[in-house]
Coordinates of C-alpha atoms in Angstrom, one line a residue:
Chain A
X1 CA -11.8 -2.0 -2.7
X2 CA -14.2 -5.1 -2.7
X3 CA -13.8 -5.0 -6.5
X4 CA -9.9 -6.3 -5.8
X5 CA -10.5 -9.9 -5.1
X6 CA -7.4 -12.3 -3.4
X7 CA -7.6 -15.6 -2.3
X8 CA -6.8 -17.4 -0.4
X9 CA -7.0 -14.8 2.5
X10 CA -4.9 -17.1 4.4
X11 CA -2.7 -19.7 3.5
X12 CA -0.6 -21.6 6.0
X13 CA 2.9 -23.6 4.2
X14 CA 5.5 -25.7 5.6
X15 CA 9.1 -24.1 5.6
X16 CA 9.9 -25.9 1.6
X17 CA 6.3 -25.9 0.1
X18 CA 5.7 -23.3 -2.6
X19 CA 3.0 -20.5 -2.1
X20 CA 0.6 -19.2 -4.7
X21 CA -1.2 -16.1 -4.1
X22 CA -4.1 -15.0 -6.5
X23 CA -5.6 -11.6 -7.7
X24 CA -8.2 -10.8 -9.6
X25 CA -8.4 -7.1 -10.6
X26 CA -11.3 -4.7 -11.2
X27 CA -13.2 -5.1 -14.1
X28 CA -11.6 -3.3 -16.8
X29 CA -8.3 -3.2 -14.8
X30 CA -5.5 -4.2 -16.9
X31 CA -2.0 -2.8 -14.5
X32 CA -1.4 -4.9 -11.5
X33 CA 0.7 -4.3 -8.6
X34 CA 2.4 -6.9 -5.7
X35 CA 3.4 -5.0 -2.3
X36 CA 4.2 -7.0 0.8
X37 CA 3.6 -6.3 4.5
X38 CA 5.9 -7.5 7.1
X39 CA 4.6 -7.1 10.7
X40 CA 4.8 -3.4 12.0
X41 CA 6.1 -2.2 8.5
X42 CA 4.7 -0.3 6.2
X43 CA 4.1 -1.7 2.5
X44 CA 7.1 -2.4 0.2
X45 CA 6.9 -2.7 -3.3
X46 CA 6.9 -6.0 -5.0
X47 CA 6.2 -5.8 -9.1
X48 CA 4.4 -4.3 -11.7
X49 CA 2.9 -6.3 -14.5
X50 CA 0.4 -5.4 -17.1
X51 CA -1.1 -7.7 -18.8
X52 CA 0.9 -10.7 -20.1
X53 CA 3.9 -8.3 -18.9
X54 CA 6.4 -7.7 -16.3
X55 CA 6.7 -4.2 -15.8
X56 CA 8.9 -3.4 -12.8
X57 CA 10.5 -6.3 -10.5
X58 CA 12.2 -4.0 -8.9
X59 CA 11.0 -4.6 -5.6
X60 CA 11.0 -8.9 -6.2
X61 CA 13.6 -10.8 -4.3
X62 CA 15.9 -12.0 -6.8
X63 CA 15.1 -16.2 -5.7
X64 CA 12.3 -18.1 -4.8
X65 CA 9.5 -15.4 -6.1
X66 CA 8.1 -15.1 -9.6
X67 CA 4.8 -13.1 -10.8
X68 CA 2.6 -13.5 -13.7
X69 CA -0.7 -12.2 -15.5
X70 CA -1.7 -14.4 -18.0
X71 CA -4.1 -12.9 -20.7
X72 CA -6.9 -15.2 -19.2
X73 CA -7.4 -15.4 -15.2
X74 CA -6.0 -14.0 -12.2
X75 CA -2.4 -12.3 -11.6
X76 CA 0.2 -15.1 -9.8
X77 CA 2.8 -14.3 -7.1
X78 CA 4.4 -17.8 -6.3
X79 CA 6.8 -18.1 -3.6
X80 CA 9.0 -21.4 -4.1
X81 CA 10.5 -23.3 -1.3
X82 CA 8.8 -21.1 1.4
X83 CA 10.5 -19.9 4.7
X84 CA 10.1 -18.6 8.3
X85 CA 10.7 -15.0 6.9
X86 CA 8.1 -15.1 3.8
X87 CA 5.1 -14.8 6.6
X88 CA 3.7 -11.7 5.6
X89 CA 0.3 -9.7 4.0
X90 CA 0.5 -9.6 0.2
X91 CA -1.3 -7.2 -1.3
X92 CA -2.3 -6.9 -4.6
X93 CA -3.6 -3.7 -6.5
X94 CA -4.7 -3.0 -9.5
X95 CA -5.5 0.2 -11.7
X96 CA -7.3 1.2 -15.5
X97 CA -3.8 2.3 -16.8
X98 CA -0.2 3.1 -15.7
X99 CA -1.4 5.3 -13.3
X100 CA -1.2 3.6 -9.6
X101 CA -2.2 6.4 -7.8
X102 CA -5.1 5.4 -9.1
X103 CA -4.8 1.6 -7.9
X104 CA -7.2 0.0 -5.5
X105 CA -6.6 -2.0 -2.9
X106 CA -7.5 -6.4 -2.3
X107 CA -7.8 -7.2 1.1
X108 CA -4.6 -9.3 0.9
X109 CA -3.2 -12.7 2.0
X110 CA -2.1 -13.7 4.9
X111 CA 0.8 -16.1 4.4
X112 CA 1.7 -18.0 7.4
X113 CA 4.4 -20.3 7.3
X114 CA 5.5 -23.4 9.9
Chain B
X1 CA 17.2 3.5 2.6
X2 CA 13.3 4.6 3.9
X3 CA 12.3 7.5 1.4
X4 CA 9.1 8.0 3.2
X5 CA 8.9 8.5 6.9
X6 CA 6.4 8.6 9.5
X7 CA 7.9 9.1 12.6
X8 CA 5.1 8.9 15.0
X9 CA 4.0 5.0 15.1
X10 CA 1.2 6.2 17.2
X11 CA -1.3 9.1 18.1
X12 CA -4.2 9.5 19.8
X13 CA -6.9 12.5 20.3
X14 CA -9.9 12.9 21.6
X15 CA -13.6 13.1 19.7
X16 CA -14.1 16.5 18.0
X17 CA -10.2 17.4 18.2
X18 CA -7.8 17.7 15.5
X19 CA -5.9 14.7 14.1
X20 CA -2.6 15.7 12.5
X21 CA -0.7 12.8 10.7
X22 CA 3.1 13.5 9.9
X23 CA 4.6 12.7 7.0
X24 CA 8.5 13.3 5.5
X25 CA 10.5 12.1 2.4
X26 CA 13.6 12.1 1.3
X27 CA 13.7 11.9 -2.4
X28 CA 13.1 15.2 -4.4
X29 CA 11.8 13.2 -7.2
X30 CA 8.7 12.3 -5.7
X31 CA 5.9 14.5 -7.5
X32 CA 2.5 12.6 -6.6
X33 CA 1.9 12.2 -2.8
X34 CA -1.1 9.7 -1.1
X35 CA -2.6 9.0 2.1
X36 CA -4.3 5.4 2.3
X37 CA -6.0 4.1 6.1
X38 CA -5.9 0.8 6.7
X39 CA -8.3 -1.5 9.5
X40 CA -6.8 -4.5 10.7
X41 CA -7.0 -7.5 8.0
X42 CA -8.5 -5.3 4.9
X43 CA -6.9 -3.8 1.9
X44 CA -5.4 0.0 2.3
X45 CA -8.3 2.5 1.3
X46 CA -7.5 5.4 -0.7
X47 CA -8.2 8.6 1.3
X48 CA -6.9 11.8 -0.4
X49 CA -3.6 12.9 -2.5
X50 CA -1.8 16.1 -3.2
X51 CA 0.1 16.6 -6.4
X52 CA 3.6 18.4 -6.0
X53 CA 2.3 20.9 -8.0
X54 CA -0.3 22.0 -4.6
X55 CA 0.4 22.6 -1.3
X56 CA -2.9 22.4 -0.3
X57 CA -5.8 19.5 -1.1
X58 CA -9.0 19.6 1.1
X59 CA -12.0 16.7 1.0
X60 CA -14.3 17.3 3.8
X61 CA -12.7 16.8 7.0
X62 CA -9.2 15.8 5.6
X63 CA -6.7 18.1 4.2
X64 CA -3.4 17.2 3.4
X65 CA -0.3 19.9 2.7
X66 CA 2.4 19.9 1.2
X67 CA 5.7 21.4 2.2
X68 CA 7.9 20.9 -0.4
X69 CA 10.9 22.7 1.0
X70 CA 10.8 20.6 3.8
X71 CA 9.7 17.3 2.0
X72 CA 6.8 17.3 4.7
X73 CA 3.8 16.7 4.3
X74 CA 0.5 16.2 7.2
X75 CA -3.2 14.8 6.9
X76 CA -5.0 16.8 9.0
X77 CA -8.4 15.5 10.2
X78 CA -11.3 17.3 11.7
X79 CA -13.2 16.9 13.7
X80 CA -11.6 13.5 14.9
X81 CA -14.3 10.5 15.2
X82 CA -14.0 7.4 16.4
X83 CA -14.4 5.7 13.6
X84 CA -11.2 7.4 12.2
X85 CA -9.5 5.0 14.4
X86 CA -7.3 3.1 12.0
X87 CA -4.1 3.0 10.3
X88 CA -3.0 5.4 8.3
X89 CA 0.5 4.9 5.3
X90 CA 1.1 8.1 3.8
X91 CA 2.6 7.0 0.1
X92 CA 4.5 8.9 -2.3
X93 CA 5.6 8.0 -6.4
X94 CA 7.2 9.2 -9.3
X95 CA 5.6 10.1 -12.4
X96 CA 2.1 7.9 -11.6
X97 CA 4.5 5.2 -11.1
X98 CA 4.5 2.8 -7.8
X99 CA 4.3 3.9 -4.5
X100 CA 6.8 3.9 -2.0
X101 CA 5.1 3.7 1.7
X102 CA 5.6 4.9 4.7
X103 CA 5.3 2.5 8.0
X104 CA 2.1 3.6 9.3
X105 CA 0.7 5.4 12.0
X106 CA -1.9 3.7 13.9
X107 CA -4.8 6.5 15.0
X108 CA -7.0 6.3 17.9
X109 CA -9.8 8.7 18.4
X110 CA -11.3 8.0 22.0
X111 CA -15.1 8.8 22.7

C-alpha cells in the first residue's frame, strides 16, 4: 500500500484552524475513498469521489468537512474550524475503477488537535 | 446502527495454533465480504475476501467462510505466527461499492 501516499502523517491544529489532509493515489487510480478512525473504532466511511467528482458523501458530516479531486494533484479532505472531536486517522484509498474491494490502503494521517 | 460486528476486541493463541477471527453482519444486502490487518500507524492491508456467492475462500494459511444464514463469517489462520500479531477489520460492501468495517480485533500470537 506504499503506492497510496498521504501527507502530512501528522498534523497537529488548534481547536478553530482548518485541516487539510492530502492523497495521492496509485498510478492509474482514478476512484478515491475518505474513511476515518476514531480511537478503538473501526473505520467509518467518509466519501467517494472520482475524479473531478463526488461520488458518495454519505458518510461526510454535514459542516465543517468538504472533499475534492481536482483533475491535476492530489484528493483534499479539509476540515474547517477544527475541534477536540476531529482527532482521528484519516485514511485515504484508492482503486483502478468503481470497484473498492479492490482499493488500497495510504498509511493515513494523524490529526491531532489542541 | 453497526452492520458489521466483531465481538471479540481481543484474542490471543499460541505459535503453531489456530487463529479464528469472528465476524457477523446485519444487513442481507451485503454480497462482497473483506478481511484487511492493520499494524499500529500503517494503512489497512488487504488480506483475503469471499464473495456471497462462496462459502469457502482459501490463500495459504488464511481461509475465510462464509455463513450466509447466519450472516457470520470467520478468518481462520494456520499455523498462527508471531508476526500475524496485528489488527485485524473484517469489511463488508454492496455491489463493489464502499466498505462498511467492523471495529477490529487486535491478534496476538505469543512465541
Amino acid at each position: 500500500n506504499a503506492g497510496v501516499m498521504q501527507n502530512p502523517r501528522h498534523l497537529v491544529r488548534r481547536r478553530g484552524q482548518e485541516a487539510r489532509l492530502r492523497c495521492s493515489p496509485m498510478k492509474g487510480h482514478s476512484h478515491v475513498y475518505w474513511y476515518r478512525q476514531l480511537p478503538e473504532e473501526g473505520l467509518k466511511f467518509m466519501v467517494y469521489l472520482q475524479k473531478e467528482n463526488i461520488i458518495d458523501e454519505s458518510g461526510m458530516p454535514k459542516e465543517r468537512f468538504s472533499a475534492e479531486f481536482p483533475k491535476e494533484g492530489p484528493s483534499i479532505l479539509r476540515i474547517q474550524q477544527v475541534v477536540r472531536g476531529d482527532s482521528a486517522a484519516y485514511f485515504c484509498a484508492s482503486s483502478p475503477g468503481k470497484r473498492s474491494t479492490e482499493a488500497f490502503f495510504g498509511q493515513g494521517t494523524r490529526l491531532t488537535v489542541v | 446502527d453497526q452492520q458489521v460486528k466483531q465481538n471479540s476486541p481481543s484474542l490471543s493463541v499460541q505459535e503453531g495454533r489456530i487463529s479464528i477471527l469472528n465476524c457477523d453482519y446485519t444487513n442481507s444486502m451485503f454480497d462482497y465480504f473483506l478481511w484487511y490487518k492493520k499494524y499500529p500507524a500503517e494503512g489497512p492491508t488487504f488480506l483475503i475476501s469471499i464473495s456471497s456467492i462462496k462459502d469457502k475462500n482459501e490463500d495459504g494459511r488464511f481461509t475465510v467462510f462464509l455463513n450466509k444464514s447466519a450472516k457470520h463469517l470467520s478468518l481462520h489462520i494456520v499455523p498462527s505466527q508471531p508476526g500475524d500479531s496485528a489488527v485485524y477489520f473484517c469489511a463488508a460492501s454492496q455491489n463493489a461499492g464502499k466498505s462498511t468495517f467492523g471495529d477490529g480485533t487486535t491478534l496476538t500470537v505469543k512465541p
